[in-house]
mmCIF file of C-alpha atoms and ligand atoms in Angstrom:
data_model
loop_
_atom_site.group_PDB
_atom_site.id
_atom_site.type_symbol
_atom_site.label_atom_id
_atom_site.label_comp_id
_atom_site.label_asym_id
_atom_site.label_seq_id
_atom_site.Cartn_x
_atom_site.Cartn_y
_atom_site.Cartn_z
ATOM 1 C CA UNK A 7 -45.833 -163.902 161.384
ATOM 2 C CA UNK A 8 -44.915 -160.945 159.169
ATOM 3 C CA UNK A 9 -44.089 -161.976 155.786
ATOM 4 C CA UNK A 10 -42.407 -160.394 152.619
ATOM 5 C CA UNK A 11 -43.851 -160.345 149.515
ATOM 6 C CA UNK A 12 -41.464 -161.374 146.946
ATOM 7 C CA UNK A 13 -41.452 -160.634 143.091
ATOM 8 C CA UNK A 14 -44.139 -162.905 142.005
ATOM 9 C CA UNK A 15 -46.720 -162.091 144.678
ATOM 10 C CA UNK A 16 -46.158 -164.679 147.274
ATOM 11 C CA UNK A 17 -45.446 -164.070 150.529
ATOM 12 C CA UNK A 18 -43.078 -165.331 152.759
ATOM 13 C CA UNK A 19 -42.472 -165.010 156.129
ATOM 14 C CA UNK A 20 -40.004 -163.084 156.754
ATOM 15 C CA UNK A 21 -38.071 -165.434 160.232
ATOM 16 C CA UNK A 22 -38.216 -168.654 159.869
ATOM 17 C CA UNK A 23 -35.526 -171.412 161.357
ATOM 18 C CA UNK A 24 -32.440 -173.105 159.584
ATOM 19 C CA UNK A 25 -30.985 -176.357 159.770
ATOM 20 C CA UNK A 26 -27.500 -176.272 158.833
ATOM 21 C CA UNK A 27 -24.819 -178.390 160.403
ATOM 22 C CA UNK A 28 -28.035 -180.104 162.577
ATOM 23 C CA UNK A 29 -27.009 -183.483 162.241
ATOM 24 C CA UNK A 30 -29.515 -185.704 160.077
ATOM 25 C CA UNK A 31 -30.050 -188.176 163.234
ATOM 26 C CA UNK A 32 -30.738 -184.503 165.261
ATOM 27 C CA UNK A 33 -32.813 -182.882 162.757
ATOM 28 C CA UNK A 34 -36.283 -184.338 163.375
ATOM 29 C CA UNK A 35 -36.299 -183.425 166.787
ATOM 30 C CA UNK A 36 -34.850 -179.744 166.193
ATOM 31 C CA UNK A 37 -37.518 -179.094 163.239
ATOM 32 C CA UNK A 38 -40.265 -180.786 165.725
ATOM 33 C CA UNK A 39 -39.335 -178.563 168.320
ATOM 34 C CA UNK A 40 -39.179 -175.485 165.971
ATOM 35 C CA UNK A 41 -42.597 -176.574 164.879
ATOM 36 C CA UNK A 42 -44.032 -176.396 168.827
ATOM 37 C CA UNK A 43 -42.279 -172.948 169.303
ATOM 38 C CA UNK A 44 -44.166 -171.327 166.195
ATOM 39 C CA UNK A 45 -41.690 -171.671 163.173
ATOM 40 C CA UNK A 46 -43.317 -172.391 159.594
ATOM 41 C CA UNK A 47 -40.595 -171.575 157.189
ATOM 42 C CA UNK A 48 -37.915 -173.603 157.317
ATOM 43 C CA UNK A 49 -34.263 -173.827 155.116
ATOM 44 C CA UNK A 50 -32.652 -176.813 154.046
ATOM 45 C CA UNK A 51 -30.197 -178.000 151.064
ATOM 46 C CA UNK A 52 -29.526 -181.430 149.729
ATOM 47 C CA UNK A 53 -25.821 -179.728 151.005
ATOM 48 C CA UNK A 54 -26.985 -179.913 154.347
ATOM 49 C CA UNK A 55 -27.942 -184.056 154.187
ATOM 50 C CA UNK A 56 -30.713 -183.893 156.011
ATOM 51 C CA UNK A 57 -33.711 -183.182 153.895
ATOM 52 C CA UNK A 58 -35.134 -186.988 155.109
ATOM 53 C CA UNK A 59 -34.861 -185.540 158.200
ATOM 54 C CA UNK A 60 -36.976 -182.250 158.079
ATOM 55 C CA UNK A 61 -39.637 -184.267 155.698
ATOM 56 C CA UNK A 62 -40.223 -186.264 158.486
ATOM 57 C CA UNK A 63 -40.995 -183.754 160.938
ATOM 58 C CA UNK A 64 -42.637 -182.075 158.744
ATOM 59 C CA UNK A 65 -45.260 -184.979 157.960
ATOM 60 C CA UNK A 66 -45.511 -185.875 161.889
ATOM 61 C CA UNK A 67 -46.397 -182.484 162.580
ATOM 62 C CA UNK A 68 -49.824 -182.970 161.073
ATOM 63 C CA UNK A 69 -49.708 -179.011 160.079
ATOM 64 C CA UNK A 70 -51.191 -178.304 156.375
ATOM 65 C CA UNK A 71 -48.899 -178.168 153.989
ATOM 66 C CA UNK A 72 -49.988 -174.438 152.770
ATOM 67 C CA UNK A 73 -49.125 -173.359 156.516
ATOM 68 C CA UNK A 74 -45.551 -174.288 155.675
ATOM 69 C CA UNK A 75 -42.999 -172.674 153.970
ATOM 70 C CA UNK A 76 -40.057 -175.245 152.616
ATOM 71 C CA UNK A 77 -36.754 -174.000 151.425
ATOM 72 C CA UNK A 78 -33.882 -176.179 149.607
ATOM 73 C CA UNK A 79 -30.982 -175.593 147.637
ATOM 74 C CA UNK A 80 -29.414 -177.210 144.612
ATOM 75 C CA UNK A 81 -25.767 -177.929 144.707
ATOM 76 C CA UNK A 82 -23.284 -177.905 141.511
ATOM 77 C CA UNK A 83 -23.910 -179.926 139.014
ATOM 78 C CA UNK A 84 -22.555 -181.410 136.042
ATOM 79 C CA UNK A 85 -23.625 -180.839 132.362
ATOM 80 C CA UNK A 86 -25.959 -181.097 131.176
ATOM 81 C CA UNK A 87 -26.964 -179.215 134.261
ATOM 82 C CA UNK A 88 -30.399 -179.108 132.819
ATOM 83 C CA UNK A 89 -31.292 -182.745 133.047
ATOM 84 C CA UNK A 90 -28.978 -182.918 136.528
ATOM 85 C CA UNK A 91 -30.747 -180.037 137.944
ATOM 86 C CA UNK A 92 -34.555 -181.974 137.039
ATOM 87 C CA UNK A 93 -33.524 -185.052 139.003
ATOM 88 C CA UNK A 94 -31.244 -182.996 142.124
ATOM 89 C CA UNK A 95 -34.813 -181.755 142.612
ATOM 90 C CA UNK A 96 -36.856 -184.619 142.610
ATOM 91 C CA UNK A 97 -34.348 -186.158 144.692
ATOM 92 C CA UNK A 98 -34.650 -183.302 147.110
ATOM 93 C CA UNK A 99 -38.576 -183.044 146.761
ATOM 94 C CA UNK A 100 -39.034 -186.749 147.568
ATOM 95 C CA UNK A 101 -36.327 -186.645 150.271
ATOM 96 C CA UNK A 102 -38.581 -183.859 151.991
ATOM 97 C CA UNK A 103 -41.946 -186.379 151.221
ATOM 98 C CA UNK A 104 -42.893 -182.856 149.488
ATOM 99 C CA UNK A 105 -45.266 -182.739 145.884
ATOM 100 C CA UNK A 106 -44.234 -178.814 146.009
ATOM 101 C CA UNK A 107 -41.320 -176.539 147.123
ATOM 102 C CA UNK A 108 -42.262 -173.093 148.284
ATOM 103 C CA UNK A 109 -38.976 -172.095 147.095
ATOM 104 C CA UNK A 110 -35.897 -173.018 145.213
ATOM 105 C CA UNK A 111 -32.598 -171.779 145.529
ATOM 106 C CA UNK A 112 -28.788 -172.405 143.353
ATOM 107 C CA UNK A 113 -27.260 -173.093 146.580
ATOM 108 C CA UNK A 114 -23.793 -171.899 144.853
ATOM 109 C CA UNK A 115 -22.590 -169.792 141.784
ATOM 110 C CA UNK A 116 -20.674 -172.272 140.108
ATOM 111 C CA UNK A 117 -21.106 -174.235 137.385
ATOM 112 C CA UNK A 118 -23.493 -174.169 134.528
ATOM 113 C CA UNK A 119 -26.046 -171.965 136.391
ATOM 114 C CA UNK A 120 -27.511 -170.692 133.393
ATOM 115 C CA UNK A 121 -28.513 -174.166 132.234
ATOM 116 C CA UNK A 122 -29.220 -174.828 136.089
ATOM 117 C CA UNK A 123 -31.613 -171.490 135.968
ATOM 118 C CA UNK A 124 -33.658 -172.666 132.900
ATOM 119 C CA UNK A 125 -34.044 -175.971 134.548
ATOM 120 C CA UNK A 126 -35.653 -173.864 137.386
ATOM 121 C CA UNK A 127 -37.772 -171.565 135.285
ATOM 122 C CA UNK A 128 -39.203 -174.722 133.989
ATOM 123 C CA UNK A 129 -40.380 -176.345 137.283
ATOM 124 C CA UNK A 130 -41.501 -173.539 138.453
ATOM 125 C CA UNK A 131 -43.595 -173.249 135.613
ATOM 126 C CA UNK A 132 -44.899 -176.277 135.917
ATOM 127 C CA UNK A 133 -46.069 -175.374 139.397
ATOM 128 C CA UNK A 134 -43.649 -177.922 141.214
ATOM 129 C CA UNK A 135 -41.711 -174.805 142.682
ATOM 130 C CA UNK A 136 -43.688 -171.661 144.013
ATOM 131 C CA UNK A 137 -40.718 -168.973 143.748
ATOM 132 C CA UNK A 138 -37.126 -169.590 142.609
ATOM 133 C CA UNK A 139 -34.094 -168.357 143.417
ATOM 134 C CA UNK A 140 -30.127 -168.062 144.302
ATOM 135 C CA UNK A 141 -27.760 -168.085 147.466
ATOM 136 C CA UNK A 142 -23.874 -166.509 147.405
ATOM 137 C CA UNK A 143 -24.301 -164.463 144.565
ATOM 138 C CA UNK A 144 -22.463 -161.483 144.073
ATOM 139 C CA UNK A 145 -23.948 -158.295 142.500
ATOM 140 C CA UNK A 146 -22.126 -159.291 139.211
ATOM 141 C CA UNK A 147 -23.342 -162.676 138.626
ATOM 142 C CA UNK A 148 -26.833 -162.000 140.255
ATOM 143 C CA UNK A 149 -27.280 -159.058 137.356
ATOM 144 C CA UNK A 150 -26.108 -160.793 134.615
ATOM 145 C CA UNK A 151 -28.542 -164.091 135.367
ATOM 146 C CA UNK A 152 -31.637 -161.322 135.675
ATOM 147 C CA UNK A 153 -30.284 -159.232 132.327
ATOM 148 C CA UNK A 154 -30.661 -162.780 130.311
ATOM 149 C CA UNK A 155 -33.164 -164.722 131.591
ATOM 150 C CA UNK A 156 -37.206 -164.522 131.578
ATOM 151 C CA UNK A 157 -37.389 -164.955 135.174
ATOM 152 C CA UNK A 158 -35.587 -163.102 138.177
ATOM 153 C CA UNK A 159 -34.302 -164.715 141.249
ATOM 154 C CA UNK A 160 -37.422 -163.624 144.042
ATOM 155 C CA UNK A 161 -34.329 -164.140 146.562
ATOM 156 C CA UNK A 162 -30.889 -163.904 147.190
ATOM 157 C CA UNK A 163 -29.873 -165.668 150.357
ATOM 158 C CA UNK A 164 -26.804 -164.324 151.548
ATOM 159 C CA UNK A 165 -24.157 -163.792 154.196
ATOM 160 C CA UNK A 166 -25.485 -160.375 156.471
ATOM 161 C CA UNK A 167 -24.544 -159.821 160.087
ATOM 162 C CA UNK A 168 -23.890 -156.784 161.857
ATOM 163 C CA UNK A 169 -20.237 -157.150 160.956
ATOM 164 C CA UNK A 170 -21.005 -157.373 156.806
ATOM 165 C CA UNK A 171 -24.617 -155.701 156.453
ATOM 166 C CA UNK A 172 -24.431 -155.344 152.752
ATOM 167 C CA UNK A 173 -26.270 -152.322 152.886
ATOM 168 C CA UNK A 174 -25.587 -150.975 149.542
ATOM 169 C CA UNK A 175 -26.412 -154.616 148.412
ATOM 170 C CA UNK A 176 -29.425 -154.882 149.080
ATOM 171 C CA UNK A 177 -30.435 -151.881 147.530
ATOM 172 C CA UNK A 178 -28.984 -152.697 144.253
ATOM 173 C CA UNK A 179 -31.013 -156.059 144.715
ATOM 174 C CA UNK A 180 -34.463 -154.374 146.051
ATOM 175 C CA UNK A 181 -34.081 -152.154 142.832
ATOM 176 C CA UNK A 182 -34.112 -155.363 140.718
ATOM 177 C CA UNK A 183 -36.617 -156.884 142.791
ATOM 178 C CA UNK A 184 -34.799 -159.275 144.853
ATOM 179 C CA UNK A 185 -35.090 -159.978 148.154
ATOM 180 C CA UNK A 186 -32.425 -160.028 150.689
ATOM 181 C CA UNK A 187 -32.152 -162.762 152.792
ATOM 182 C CA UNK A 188 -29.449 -163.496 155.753
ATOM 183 C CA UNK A 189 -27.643 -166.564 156.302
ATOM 184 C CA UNK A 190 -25.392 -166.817 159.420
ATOM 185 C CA UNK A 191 -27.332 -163.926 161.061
ATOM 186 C CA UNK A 192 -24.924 -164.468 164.197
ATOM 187 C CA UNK A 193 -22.101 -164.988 162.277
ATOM 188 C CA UNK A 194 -22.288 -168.398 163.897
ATOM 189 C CA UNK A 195 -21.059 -165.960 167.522
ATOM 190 C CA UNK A 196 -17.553 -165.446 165.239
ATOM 191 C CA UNK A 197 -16.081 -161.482 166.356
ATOM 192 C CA UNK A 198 -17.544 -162.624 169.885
ATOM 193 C CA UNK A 199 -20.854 -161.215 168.721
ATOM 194 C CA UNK A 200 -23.082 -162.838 171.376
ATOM 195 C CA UNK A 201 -20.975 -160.531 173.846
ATOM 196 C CA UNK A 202 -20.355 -157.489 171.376
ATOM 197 C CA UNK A 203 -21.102 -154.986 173.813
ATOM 198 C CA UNK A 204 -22.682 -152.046 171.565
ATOM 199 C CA UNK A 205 -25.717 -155.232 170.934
ATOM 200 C CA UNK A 206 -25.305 -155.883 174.734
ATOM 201 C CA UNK A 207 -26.195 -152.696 175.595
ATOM 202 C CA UNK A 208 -29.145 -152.146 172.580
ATOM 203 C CA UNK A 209 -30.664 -155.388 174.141
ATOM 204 C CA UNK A 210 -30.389 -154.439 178.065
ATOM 205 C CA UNK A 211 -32.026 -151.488 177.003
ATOM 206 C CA UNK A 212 -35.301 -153.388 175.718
ATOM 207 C CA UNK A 213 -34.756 -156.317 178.246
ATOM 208 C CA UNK A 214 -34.077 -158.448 175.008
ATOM 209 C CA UNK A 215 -30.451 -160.806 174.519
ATOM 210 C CA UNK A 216 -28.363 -160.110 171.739
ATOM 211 C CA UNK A 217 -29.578 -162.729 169.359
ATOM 212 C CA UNK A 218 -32.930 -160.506 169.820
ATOM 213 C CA UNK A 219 -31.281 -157.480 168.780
ATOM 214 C CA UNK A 220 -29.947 -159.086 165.648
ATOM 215 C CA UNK A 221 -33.005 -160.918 164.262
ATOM 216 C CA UNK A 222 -34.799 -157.883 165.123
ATOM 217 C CA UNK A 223 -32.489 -155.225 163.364
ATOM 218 C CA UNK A 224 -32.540 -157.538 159.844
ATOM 219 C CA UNK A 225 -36.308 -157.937 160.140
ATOM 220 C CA UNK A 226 -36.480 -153.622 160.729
ATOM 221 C CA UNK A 227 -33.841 -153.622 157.505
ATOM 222 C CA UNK A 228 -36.268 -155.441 155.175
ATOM 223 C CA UNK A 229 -33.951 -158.448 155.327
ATOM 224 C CA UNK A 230 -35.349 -161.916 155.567
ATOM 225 C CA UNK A 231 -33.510 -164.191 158.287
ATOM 226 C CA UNK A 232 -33.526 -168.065 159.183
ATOM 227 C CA UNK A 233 -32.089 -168.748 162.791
ATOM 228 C CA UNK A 234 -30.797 -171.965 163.383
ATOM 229 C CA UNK A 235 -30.847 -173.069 167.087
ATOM 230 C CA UNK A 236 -30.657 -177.022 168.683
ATOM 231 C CA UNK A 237 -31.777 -175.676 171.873
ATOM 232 C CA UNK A 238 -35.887 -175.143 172.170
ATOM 233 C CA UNK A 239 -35.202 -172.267 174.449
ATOM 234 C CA UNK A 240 -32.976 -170.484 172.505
ATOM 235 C CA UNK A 241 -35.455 -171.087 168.971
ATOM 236 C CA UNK A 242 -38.423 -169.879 171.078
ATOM 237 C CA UNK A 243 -36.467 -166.800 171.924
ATOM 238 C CA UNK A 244 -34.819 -166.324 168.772
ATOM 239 C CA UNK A 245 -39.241 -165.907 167.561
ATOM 240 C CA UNK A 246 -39.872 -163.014 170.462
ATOM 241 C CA UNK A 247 -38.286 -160.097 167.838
ATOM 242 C CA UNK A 248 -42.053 -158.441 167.335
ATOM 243 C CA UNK A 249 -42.962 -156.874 170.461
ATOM 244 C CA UNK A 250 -40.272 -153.749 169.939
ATOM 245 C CA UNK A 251 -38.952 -150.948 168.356
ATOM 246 C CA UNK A 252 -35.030 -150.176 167.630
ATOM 247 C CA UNK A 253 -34.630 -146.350 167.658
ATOM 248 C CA UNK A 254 -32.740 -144.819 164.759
ATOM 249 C CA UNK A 255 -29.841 -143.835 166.897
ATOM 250 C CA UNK A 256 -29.516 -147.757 167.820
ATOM 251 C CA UNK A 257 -29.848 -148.904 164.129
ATOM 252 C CA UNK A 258 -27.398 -145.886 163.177
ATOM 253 C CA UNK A 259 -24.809 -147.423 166.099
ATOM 254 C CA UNK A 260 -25.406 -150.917 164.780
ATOM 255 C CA UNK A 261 -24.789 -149.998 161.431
ATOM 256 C CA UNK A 262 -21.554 -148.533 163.176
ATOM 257 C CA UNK A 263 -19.861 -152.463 162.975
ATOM 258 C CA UNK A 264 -19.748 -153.391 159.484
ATOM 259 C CA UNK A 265 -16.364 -154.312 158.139
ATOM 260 C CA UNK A 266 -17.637 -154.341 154.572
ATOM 261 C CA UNK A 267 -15.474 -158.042 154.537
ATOM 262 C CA UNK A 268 -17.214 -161.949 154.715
ATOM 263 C CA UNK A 269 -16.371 -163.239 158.035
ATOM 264 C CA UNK A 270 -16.428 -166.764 156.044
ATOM 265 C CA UNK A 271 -14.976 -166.468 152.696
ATOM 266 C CA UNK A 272 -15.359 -164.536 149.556
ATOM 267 C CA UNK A 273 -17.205 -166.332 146.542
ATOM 268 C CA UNK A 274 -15.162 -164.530 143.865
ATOM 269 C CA UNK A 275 -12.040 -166.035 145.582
ATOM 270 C CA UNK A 276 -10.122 -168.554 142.926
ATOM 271 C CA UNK A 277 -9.314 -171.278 145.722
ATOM 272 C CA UNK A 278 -13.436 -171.237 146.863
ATOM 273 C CA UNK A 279 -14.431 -171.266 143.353
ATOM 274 C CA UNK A 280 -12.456 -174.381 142.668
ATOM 275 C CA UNK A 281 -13.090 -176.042 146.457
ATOM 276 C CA UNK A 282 -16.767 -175.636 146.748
ATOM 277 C CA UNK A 283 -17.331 -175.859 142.476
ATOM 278 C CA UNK A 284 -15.628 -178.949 142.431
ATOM 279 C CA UNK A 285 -17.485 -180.865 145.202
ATOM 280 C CA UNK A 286 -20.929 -183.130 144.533
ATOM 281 C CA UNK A 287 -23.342 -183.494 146.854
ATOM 282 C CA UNK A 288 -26.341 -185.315 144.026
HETATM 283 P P1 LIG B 19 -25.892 -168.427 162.683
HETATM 284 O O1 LIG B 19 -27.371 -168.408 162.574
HETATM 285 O O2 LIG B 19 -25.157 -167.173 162.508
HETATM 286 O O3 LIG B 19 -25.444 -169.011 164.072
HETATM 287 C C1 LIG B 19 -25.906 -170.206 164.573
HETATM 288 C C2 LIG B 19 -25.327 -170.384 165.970
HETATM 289 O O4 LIG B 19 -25.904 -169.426 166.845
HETATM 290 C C3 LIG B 19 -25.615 -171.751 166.507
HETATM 291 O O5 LIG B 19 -24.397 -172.316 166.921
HETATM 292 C C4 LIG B 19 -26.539 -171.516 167.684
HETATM 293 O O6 LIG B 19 -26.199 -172.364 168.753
HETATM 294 C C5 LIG B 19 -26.288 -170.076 168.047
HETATM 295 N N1 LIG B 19 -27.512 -169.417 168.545
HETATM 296 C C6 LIG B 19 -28.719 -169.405 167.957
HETATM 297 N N2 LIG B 19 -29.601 -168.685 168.688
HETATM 298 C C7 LIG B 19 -28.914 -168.241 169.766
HETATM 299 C C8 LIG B 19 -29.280 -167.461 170.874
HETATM 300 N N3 LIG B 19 -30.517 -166.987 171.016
HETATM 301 N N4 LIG B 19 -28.323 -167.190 171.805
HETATM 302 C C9 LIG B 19 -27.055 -167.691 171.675
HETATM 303 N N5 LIG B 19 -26.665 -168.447 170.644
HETATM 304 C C10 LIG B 19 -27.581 -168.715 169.683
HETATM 305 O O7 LIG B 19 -25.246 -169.491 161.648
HETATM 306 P P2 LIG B 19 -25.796 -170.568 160.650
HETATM 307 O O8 LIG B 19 -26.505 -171.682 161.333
HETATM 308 O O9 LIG B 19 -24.618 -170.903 159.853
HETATM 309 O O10 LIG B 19 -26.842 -169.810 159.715
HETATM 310 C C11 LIG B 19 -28.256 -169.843 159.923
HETATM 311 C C12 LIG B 19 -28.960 -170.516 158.768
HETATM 312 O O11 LIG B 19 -28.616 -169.862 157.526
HETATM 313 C C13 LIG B 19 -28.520 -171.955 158.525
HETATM 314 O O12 LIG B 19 -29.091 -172.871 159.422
HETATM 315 C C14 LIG B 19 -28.926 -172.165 157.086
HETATM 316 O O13 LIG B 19 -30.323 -172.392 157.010
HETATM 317 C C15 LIG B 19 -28.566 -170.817 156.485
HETATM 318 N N6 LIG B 19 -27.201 -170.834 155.865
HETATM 319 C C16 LIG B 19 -27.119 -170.759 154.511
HETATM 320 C C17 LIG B 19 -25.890 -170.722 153.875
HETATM 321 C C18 LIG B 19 -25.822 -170.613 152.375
HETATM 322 O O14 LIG B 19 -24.732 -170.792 151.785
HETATM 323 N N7 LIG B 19 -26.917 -170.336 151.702
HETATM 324 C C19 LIG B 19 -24.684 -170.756 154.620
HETATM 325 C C20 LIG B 19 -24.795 -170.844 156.022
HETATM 326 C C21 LIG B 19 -26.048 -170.863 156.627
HETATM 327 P P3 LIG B 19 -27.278 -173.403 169.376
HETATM 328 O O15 LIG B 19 -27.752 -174.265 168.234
HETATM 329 O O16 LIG B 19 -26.508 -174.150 170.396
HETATM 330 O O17 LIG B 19 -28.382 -172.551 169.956
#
């Protein structure tokens, strides 16, 4: 698997598979599945409720631990986010039946982050987390946590589909030596992107489906990518994005579709701020 290297020398691979909105009682069998096809990175969040879930698979699977890469996210928390953030993480690590987290993330930007942040910069010192980082943060936010803190996020998982590429973004972001990396990479098939038909036509042209083209054009951008899939056909597809080559001219007429606009919601907006701020997951 090709991997990234992110700002503190480890690598990560750079596709690995997501389990949002799996259902907990589905999620052992999707993540065992993933497992068979070839996945080792895999993205979680105490958000998602079903860390239990992908520990378990994880642990049947019999596959050494340093051949896995685990991703989880903190949720909001209350002050002193310091001392919440500690325990939302051993909650999450013993959730996952995990000693170590390859990676960290402040699932939101909301809240005491700062406090959230140090609380991070110590585990990670402390070896319990191998890279940290954030998800959902806008350039603002995301440069103002690097300008006053020791450490800088290795990642920033956010939204990036052919319809909001965030080009300019992740520039900004490589500069500061963060990585990019997509959530939603199908926009969950919202703008009928599974039948858009400039990717329809990119992907007859290499004998490859649309979700092909997608993973495939992030992966040629630089930009990390978790693909969720429940179906073991689709998740060993969604891994068969290294055996070709997009041309400029298609990346150019892919690049063509941005909006520039979140086909979700904005983070900045005052009614998400309050609705997703205000909600506790641990
Ligand atoms: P997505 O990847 O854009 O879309 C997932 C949908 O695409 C699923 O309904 C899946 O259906 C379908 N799909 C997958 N492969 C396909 C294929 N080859 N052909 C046709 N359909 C296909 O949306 P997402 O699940 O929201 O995002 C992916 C991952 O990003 C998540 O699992 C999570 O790890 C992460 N995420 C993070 C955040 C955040 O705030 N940090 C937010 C959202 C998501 P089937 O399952 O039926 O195949």
């Amino acid at each position: 698997m090709q991997t990234v290297t992110l700002n503190n020398g480890l690598e990560m691979p750079i596709l690995g598979f997501g389990v949002f909105q799996i259902p907990p009682e589905e999620t052992e069998k999707a993540v065992t599945d993933a497992l068979a096809a070839g996945y080792r990175k895999f993205d979680t969040a105490s958000a998602y409720q079903n860390e239990e879930a992908v520990g378990r698979a994880l642990a049947g699977s019999g596959i050494p631990r340093q051949d896995l890469f685990v991703t989880t996210k903190l949720w909001v928390q209350d002050n002193p986010a310091e001392e919440h953030t500690r325990r939302a993480f051993e909650a999450s690590l013993s959730r996952l039946a995990l000693d170590y987290l390859d990676l960290y993330l402040i699932h939101q930007p909301f809240g005491d982050v700062y406090g959230q942040w140090r609380a991070m910069q110590d585990l990670h010192a402390q070896g319990l987390i191998k890279a940290i980082g954030v998800s959902n943060f806008y350039p603002d936010r995301l440069i103002d946590l690097i300008d006053h803190n020791e450490t800088a996020p290795a990642v920033n998982q956010v939204e990036v589909n052919p319809f909001f590429q965030r080009a300019d973004y992740q520039r900004l972001m490589s500069e500061r030596g963060v990585q990019t990396e997509s959530w939603g990479p199908f926009a969950a098939g919202k703008n009928n992107l599974f039948t858009d038909p400039v990717l329809t036509g990119i992907g007859q042209a290499h004998g490859k489906s649309v979700a092909q083209v997608v993973l495939r054009w992030l992966i040629q951008r630089g930009v990390a990518v978790n693909a969720k899939s429940a179906d073991p056909g689709r998740m060993a597809a969604n891994l068969e994005v290294f055996d070709f080559d997009l041309t400029g001219e298609q990346m150019a007429a892919i690049a063509a579709l941005d909006t520039g606009a979140s086909l979700y919601f904005d983070h900045r907006d005052p009614e998400t701020v309050t609705w997703l701020g205000n909600r506790r997951i641990d």
